[in-house]
mmCIF file with all atom_site columns, C-alpha atoms in Angstrom:
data_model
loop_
_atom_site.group_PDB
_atom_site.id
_atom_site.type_symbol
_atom_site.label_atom_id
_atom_site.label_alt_id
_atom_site.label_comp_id
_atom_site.label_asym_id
_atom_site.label_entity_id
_atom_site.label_seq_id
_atom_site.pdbx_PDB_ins_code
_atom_site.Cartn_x
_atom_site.Cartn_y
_atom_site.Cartn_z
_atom_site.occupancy
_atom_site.B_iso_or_equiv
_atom_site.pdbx_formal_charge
_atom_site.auth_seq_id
_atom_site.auth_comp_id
_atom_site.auth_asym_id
_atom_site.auth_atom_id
_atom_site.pdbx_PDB_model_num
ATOM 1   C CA . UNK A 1 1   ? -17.574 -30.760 15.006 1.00 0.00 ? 163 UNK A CA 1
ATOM 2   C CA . UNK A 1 2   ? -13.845 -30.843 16.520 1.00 0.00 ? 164 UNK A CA 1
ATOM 3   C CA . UNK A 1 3   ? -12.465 -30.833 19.829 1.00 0.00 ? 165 UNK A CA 1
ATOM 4   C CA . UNK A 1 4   ? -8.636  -29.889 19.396 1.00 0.00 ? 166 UNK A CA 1
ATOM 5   C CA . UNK A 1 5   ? -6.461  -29.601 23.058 1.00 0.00 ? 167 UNK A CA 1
ATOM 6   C CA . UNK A 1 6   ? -3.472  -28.478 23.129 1.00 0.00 ? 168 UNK A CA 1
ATOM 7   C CA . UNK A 1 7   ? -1.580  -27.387 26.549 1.00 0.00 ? 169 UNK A CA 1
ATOM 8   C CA . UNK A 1 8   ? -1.673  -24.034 27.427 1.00 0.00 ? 170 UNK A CA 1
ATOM 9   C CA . UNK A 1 9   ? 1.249   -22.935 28.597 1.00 0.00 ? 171 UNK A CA 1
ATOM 10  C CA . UNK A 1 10  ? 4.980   -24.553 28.644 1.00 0.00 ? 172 UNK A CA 1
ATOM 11  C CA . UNK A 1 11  ? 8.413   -23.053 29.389 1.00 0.00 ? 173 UNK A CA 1
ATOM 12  C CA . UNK A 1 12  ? 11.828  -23.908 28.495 1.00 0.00 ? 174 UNK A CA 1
ATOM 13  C CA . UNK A 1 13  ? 15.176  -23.076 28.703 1.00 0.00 ? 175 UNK A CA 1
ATOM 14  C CA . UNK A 1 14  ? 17.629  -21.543 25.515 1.00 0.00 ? 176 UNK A CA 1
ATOM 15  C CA . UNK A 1 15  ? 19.306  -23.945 23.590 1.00 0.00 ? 177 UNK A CA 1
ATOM 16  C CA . UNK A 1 16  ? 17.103  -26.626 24.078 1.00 0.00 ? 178 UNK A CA 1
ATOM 17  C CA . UNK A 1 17  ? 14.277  -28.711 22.537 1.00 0.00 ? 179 UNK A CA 1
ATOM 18  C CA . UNK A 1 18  ? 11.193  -28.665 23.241 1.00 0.00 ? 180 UNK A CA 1
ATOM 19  C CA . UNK A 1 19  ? 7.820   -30.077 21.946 1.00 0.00 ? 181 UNK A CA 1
ATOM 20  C CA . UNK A 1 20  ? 4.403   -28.904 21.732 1.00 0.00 ? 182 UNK A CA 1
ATOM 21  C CA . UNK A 1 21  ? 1.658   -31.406 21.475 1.00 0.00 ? 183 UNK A CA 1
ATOM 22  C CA . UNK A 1 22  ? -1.876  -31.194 19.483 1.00 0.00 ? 184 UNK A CA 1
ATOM 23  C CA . UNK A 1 23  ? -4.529  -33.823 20.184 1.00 0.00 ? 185 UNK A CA 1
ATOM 24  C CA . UNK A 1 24  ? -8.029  -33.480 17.981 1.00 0.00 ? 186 UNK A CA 1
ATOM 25  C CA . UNK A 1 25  ? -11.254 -35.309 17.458 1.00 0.00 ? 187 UNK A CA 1
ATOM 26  C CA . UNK A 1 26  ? -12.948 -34.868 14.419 1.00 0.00 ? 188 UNK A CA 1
ATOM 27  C CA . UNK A 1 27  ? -15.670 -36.083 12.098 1.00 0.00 ? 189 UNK A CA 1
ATOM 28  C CA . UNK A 1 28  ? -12.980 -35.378 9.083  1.00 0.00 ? 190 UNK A CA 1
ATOM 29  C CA . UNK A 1 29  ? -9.827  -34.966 8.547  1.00 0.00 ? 191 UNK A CA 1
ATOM 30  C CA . UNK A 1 30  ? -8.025  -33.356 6.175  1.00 0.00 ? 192 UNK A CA 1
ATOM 31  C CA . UNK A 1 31  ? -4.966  -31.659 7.571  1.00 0.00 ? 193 UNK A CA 1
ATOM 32  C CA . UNK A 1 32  ? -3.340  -30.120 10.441 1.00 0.00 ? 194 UNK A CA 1
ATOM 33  C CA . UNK A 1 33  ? -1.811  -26.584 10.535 1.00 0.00 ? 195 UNK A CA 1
ATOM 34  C CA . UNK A 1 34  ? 0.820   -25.089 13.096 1.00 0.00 ? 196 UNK A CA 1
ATOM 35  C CA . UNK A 1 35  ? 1.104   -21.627 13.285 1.00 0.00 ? 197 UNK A CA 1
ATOM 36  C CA . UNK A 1 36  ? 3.306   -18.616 15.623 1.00 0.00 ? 198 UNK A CA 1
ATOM 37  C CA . UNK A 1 37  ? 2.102   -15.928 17.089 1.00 0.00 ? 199 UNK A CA 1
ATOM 38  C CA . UNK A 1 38  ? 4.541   -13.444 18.786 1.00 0.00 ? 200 UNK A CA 1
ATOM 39  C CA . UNK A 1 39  ? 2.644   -11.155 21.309 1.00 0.00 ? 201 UNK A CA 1
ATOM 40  C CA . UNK A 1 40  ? 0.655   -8.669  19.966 1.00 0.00 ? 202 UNK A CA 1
ATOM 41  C CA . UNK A 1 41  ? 0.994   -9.852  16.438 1.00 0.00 ? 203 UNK A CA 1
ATOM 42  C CA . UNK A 1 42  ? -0.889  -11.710 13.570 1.00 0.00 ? 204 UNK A CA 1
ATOM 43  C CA . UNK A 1 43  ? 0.207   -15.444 13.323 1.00 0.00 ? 205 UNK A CA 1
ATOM 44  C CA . UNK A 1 44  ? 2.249   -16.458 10.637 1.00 0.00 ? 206 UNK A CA 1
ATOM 45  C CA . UNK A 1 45  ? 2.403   -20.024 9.014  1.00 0.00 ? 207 UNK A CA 1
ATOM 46  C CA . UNK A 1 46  ? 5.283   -23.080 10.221 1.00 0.00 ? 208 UNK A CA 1
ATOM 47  C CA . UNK A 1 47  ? 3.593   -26.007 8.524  1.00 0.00 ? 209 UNK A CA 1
ATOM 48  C CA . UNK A 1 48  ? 0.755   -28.109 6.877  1.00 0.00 ? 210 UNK A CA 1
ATOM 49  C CA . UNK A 1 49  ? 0.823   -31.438 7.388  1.00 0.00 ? 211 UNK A CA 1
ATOM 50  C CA . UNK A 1 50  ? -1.489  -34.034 5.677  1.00 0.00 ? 212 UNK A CA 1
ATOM 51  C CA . UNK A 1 51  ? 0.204   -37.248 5.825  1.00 0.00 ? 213 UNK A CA 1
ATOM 52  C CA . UNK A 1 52  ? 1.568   -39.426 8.561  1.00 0.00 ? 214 UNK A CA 1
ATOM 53  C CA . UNK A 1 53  ? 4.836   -38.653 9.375  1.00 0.00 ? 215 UNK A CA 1
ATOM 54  C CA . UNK A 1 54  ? 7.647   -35.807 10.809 1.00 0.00 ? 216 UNK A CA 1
ATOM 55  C CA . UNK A 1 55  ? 8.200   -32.956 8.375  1.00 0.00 ? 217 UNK A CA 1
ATOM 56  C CA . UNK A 1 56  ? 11.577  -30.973 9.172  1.00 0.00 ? 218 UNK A CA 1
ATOM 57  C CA . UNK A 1 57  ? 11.850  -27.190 7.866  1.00 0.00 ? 219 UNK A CA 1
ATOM 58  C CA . UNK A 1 58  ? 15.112  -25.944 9.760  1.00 0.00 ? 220 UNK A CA 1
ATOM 59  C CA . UNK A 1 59  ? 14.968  -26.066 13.601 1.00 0.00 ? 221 UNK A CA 1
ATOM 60  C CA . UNK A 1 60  ? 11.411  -26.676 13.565 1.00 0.00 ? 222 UNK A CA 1
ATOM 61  C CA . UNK A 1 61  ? 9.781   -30.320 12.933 1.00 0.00 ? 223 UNK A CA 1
ATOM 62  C CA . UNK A 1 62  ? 5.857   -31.163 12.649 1.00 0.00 ? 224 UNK A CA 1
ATOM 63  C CA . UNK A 1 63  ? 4.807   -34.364 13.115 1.00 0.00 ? 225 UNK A CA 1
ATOM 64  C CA . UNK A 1 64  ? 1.618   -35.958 12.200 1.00 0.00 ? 226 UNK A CA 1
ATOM 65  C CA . UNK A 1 65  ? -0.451  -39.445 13.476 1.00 0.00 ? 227 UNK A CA 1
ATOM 66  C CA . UNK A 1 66  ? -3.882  -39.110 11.703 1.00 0.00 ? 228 UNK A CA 1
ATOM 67  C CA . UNK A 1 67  ? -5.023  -42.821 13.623 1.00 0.00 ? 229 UNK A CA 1
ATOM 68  C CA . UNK A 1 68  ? -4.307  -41.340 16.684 1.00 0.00 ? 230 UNK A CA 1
ATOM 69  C CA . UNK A 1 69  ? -5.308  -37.666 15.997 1.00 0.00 ? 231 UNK A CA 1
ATOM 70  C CA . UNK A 1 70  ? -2.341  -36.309 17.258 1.00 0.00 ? 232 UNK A CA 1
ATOM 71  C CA . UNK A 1 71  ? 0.656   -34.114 16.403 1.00 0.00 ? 233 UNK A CA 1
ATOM 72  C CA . UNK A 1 72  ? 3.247   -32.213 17.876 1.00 0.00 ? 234 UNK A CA 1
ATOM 73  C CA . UNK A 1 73  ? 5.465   -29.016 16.618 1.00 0.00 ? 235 UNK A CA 1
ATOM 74  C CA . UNK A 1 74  ? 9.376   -29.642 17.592 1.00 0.00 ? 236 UNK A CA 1
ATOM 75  C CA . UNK A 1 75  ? 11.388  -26.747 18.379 1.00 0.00 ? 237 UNK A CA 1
ATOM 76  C CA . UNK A 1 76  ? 15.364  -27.184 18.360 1.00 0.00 ? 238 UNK A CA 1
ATOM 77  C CA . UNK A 1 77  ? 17.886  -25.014 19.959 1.00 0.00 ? 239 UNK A CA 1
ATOM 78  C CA . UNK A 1 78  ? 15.340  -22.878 21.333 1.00 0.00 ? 240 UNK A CA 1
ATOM 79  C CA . UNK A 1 79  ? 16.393  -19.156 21.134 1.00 0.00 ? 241 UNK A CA 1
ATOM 80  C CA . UNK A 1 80  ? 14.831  -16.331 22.822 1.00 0.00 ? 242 UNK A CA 1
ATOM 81  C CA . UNK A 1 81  ? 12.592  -15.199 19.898 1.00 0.00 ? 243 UNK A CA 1
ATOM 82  C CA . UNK A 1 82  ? 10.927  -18.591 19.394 1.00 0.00 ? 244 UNK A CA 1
ATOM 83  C CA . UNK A 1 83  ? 9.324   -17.132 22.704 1.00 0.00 ? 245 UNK A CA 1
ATOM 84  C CA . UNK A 1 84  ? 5.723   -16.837 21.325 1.00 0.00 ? 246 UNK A CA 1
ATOM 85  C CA . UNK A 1 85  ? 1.996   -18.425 21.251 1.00 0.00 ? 247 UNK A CA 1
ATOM 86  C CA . UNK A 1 86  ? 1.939   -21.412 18.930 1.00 0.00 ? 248 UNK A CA 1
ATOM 87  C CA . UNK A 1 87  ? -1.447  -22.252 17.536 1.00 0.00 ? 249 UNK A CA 1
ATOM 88  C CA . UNK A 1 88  ? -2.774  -25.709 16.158 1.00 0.00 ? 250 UNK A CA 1
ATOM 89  C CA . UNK A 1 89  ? -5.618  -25.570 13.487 1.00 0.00 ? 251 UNK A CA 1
ATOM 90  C CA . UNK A 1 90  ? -7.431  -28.631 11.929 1.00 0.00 ? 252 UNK A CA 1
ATOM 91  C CA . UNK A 1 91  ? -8.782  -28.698 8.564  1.00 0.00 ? 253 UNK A CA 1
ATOM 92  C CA . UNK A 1 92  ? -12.067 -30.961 7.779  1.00 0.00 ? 254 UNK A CA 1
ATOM 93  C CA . UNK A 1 93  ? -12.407 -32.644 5.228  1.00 0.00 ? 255 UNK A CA 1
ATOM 94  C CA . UNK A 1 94  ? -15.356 -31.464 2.916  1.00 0.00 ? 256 UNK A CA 1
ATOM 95  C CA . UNK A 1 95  ? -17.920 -28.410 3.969  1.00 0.00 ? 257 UNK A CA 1
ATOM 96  C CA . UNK A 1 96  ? -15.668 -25.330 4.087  1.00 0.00 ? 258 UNK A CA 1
ATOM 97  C CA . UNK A 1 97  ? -12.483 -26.802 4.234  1.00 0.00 ? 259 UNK A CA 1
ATOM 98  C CA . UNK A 1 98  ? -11.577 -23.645 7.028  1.00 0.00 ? 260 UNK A CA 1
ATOM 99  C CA . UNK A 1 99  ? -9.540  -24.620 9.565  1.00 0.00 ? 261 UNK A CA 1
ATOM 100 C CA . UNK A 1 100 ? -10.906 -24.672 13.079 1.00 0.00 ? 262 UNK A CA 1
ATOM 101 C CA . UNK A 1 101 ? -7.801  -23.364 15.604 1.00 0.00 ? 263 UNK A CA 1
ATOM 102 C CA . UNK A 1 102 ? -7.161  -24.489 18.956 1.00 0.00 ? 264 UNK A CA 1
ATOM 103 C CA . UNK A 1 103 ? -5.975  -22.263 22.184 1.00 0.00 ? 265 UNK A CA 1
ATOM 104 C CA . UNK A 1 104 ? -2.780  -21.939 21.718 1.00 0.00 ? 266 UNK A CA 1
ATOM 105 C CA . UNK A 1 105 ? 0.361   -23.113 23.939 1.00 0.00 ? 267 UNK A CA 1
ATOM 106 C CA . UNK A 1 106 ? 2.434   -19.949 25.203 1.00 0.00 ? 268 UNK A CA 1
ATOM 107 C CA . UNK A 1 107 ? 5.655   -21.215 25.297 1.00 0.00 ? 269 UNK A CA 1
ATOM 108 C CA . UNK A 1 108 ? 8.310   -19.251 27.346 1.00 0.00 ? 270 UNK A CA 1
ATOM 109 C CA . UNK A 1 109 ? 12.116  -19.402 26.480 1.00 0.00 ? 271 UNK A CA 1
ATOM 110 C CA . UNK A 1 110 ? 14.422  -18.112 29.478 1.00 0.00 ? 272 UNK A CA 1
ATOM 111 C CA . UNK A 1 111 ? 18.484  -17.795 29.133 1.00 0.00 ? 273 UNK A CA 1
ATOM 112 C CA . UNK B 2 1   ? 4.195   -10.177 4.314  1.00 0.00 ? 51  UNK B CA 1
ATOM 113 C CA . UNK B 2 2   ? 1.057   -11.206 2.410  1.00 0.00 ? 52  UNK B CA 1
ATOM 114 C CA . UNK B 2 3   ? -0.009  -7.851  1.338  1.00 0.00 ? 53  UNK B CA 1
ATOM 115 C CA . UNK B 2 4   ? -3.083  -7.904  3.798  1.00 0.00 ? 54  UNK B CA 1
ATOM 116 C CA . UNK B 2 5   ? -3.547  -4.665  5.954  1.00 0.00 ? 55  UNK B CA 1
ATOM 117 C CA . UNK B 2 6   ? -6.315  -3.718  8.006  1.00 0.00 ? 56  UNK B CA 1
ATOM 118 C CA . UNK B 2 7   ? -7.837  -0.218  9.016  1.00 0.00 ? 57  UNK B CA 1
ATOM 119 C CA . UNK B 2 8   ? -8.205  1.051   11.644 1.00 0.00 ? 58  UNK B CA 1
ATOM 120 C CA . UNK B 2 9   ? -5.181  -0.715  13.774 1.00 0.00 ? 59  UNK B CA 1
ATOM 121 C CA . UNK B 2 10  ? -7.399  0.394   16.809 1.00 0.00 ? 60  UNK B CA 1
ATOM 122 C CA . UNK B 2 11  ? -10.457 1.948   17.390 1.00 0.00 ? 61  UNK B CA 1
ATOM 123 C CA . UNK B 2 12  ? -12.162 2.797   21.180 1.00 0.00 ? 62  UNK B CA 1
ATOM 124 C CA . UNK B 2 13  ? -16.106 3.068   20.265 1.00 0.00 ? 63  UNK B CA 1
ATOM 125 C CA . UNK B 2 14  ? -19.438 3.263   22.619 1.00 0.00 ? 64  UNK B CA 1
ATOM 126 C CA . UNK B 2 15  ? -22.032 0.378   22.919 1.00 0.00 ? 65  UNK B CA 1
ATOM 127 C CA . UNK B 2 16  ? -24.793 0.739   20.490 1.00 0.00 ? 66  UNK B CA 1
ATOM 128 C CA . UNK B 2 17  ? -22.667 2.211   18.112 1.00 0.00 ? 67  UNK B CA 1
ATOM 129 C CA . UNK B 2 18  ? -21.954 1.241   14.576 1.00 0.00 ? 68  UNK B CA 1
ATOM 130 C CA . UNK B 2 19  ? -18.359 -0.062  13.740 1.00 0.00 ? 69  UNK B CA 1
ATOM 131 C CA . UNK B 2 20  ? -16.639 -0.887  10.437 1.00 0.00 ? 70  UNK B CA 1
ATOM 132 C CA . UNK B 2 21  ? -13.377 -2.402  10.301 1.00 0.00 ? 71  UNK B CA 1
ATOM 133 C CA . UNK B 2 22  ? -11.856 -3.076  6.195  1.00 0.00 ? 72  UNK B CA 1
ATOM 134 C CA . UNK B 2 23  ? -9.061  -5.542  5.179  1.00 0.00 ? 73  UNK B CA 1
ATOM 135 C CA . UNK B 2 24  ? -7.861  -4.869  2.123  1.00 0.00 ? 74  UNK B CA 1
ATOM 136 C CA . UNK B 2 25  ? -5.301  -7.587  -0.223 1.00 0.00 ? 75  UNK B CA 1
ATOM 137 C CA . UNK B 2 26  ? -2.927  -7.158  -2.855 1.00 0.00 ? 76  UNK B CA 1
ATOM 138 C CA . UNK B 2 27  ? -2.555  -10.641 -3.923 1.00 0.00 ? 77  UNK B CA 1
ATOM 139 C CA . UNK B 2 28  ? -5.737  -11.863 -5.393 1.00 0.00 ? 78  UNK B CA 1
ATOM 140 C CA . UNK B 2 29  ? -6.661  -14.373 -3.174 1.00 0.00 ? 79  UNK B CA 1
ATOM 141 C CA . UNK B 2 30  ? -9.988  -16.043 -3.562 1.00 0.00 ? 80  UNK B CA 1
ATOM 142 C CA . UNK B 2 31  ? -10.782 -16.875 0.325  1.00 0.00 ? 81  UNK B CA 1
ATOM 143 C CA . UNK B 2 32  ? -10.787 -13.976 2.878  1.00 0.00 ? 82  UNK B CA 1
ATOM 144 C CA . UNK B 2 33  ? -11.874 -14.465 6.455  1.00 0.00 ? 83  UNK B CA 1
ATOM 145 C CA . UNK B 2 34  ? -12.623 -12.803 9.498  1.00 0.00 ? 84  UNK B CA 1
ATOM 146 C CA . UNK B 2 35  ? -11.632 -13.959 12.758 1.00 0.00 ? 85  UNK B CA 1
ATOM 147 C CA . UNK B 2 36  ? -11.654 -13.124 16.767 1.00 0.00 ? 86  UNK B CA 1
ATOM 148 C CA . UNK B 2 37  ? -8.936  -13.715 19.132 1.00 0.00 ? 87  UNK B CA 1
ATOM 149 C CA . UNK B 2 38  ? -9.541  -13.310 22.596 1.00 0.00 ? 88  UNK B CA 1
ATOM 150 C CA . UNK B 2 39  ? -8.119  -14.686 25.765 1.00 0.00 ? 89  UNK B CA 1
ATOM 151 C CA . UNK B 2 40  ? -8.767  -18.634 26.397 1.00 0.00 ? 90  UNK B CA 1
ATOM 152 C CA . UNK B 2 41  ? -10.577 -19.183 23.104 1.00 0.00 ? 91  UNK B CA 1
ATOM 153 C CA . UNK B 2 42  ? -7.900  -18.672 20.455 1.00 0.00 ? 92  UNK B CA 1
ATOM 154 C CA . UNK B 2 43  ? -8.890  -17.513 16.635 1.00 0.00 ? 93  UNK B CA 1
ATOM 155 C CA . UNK B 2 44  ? -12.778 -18.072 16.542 1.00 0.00 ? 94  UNK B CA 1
ATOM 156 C CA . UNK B 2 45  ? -14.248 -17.454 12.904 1.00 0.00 ? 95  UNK B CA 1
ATOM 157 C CA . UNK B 2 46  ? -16.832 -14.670 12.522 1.00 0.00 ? 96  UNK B CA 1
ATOM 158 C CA . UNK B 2 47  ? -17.880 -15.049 8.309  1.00 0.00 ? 97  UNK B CA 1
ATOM 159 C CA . UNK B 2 48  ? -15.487 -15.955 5.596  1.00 0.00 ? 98  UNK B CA 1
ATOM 160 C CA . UNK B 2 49  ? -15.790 -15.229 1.755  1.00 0.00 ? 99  UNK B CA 1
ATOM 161 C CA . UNK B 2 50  ? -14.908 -17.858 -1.082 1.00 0.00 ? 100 UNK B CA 1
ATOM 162 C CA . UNK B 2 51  ? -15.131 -14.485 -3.552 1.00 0.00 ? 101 UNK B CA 1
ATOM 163 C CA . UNK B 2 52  ? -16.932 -11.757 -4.535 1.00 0.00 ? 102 UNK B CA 1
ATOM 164 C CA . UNK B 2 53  ? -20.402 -11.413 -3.258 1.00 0.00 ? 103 UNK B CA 1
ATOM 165 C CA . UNK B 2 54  ? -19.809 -14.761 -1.618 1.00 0.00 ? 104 UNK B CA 1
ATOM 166 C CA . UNK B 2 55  ? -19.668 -15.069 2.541  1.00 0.00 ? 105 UNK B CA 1
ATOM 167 C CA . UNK B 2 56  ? -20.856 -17.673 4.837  1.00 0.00 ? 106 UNK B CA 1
ATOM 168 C CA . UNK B 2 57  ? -20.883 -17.579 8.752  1.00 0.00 ? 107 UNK B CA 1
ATOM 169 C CA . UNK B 2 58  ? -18.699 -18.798 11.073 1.00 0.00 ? 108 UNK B CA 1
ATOM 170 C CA . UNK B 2 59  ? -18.807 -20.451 14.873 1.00 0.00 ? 109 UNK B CA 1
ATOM 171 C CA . UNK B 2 60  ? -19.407 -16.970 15.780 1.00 0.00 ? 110 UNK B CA 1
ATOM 172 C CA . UNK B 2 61  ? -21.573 -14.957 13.594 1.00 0.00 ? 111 UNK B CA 1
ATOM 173 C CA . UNK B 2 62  ? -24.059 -12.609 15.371 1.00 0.00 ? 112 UNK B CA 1
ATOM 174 C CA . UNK B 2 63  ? -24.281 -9.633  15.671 1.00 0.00 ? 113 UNK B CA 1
ATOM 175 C CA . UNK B 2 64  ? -21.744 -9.544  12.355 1.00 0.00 ? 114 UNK B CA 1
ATOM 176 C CA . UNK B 2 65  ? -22.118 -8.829  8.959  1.00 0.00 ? 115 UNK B CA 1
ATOM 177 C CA . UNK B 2 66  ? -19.836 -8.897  6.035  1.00 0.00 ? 116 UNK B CA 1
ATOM 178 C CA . UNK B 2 67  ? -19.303 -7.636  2.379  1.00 0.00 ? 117 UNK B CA 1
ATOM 179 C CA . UNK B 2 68  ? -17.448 -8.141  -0.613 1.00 0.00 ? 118 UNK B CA 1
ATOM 180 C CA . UNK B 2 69  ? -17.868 -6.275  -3.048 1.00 0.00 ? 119 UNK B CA 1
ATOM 181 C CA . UNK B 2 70  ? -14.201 -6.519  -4.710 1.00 0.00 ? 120 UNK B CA 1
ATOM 182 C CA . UNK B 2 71  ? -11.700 -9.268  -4.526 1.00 0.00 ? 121 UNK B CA 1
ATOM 183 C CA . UNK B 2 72  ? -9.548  -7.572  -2.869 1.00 0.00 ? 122 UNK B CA 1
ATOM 184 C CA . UNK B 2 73  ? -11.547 -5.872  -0.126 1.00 0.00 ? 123 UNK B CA 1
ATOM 185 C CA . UNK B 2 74  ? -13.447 -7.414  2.681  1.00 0.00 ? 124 UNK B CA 1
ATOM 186 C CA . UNK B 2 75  ? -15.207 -5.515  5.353  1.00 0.00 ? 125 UNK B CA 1
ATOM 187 C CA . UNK B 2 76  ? -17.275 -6.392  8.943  1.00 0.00 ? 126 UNK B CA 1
ATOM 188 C CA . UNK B 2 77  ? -19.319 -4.502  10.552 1.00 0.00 ? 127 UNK B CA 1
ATOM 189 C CA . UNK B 2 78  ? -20.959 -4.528  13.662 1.00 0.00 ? 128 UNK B CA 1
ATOM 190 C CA . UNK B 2 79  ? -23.977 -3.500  13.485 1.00 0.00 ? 129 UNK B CA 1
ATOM 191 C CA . UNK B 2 80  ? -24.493 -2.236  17.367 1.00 0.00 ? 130 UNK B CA 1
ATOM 192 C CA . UNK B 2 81  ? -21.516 -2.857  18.704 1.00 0.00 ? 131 UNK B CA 1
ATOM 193 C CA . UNK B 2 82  ? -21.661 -4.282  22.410 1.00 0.00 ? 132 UNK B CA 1
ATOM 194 C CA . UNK B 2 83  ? -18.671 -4.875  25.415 1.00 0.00 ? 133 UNK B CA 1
ATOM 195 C CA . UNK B 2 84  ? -18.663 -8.422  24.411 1.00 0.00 ? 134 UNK B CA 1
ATOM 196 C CA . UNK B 2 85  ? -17.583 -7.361  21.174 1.00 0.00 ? 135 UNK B CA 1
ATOM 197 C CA . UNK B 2 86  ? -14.526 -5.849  22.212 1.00 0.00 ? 136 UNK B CA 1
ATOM 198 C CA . UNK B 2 87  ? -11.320 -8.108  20.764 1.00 0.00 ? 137 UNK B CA 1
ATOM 199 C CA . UNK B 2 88  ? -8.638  -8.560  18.411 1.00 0.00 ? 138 UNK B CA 1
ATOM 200 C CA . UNK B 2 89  ? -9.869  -8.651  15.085 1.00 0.00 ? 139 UNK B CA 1
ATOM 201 C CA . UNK B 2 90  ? -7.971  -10.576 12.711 1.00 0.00 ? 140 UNK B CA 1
ATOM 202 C CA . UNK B 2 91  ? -8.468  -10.705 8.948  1.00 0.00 ? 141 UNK B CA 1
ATOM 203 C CA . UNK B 2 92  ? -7.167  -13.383 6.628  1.00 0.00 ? 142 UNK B CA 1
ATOM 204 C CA . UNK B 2 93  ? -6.607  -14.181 3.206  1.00 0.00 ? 143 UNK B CA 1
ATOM 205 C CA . UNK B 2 94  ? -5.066  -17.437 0.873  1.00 0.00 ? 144 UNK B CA 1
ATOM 206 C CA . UNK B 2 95  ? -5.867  -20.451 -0.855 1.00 0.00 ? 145 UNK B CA 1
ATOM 207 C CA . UNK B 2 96  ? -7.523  -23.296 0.716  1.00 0.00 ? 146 UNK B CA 1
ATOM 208 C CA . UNK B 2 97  ? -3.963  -24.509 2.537  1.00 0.00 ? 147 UNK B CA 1
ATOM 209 C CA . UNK B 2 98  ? -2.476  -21.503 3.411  1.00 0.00 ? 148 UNK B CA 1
ATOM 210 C CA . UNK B 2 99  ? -4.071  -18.441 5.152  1.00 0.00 ? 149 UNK B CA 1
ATOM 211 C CA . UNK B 2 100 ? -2.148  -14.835 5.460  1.00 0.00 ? 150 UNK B CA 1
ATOM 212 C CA . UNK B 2 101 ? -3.210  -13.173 8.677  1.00 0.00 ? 151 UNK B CA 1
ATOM 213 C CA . UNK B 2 102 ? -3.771  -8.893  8.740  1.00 0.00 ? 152 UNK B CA 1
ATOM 214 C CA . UNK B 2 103 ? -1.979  -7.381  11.461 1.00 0.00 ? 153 UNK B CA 1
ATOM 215 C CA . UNK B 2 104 ? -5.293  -6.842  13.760 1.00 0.00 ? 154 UNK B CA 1
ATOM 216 C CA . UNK B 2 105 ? -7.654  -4.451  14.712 1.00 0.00 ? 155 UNK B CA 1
ATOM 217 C CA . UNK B 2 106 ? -7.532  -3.819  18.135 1.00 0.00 ? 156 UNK B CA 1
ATOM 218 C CA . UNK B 2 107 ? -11.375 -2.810  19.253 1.00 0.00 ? 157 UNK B CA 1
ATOM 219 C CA . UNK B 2 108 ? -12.607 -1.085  22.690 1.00 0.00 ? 158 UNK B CA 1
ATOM 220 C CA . UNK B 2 109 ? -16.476 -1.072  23.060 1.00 0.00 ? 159 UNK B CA 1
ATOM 221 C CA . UNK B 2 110 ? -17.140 1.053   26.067 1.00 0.00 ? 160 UNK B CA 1
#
């Protein structure tokens, strides 16, 4: 099984950085997705992330620690519309392969 | 856009009732799933599908069942549908790294 916690709400203010953590216990690892949901939308895909390391596509960053089962999803000069529900998801390694998905962190951008 | 839609958008039904919901995909992907979103437990998986005439349960599987009977079509139903079933119903398709989320069926069981 997997146990994936992620905080469930943060806020932060335009212009800044912020980051969103994602700690998981599994029996096998394979990867770790990050994916935004605005309200009242389907989520959409930021990153995959398989090896160790910090991954940079624009303003956002993913960074992965497979020893430590952790990651975090690094927002830069936070505008309004990065207002929205981001969602970790783990993918095992072998059965299925489908990701299981955490909560969620709402994270709350104000001027 | 992934070229995943879903039908109805919403739909307000009465407990006991049958319910159908259809995703439909234009890109010929081989996995399609069906989730649940609801508040404080995130995207739950109700079946998936690896292709045609093949589904599998999810971590939350009853009172669901699924069918494929085309690539790119994928449809639940709820059998009796009850007030616990009322959610967000997302549908997905993609490859094994990538899903494409539907735009979601919002359901009312009364």
């Amino acid at each position: 099984g997997q146990n994936i916690d992620q905080p469930t709400e943060m806020t932060a203010t335009e212009g800044a950085i912020v980051q969103i953590n994602c700690t998981y216990q599994t029996s096998g690892f394979n990867g770790l997705f990050w994916y935004q949901q605005h309200a009242g939308e389907a989520p959409t895909f930021l990153s995959y992330n398989v090896l160790d390391g910090l991954e940079e596509k624009g303003r956002f960053s993913s960074f992965l620690s497979r020893s430590k089962g952790y990651s975090y999803l690094l927002l830069k000069e936070l505008q309004m519309k990065d207002s929205a529900s981001y969602l970790c998801a783990v993918r095992p390694l072998g059965g299925s392969y489908i990701p299981t998905f955490g909560r969620g962190t709402s994270l709350i951008v104000h001027p | 856009d992934a070229g995943i839609t879903q039908s109805p958008r919403h739909k307000v039904t009465e407990t006991g009732t049958p319910v159908t919901l259809r995703c439909h995909q234009t890109e010929n992907h081989r996995y399609m799933y069906w989730y649940r979103q609801d508040p404080g437990h995130g995207l739950r998986l109700i079946h998936y599908s690896y292709g045609v005439k093949d589904t599998d349960k999810g971590e939350v599987s009853d009172g669901y069942s699924v069918s494929r009977s085309k690539t790119e079509d994928f449809l639940l139903t709820l059998e009796s549908a009850t007030s616990s079933q009322t959610s967000v119903y997302f549908c997905a398709a993609g490859t094994s790294d990538e899903q494409f989320f539907g735009p979601g069926t919002r359901l009312t069981v009364l």
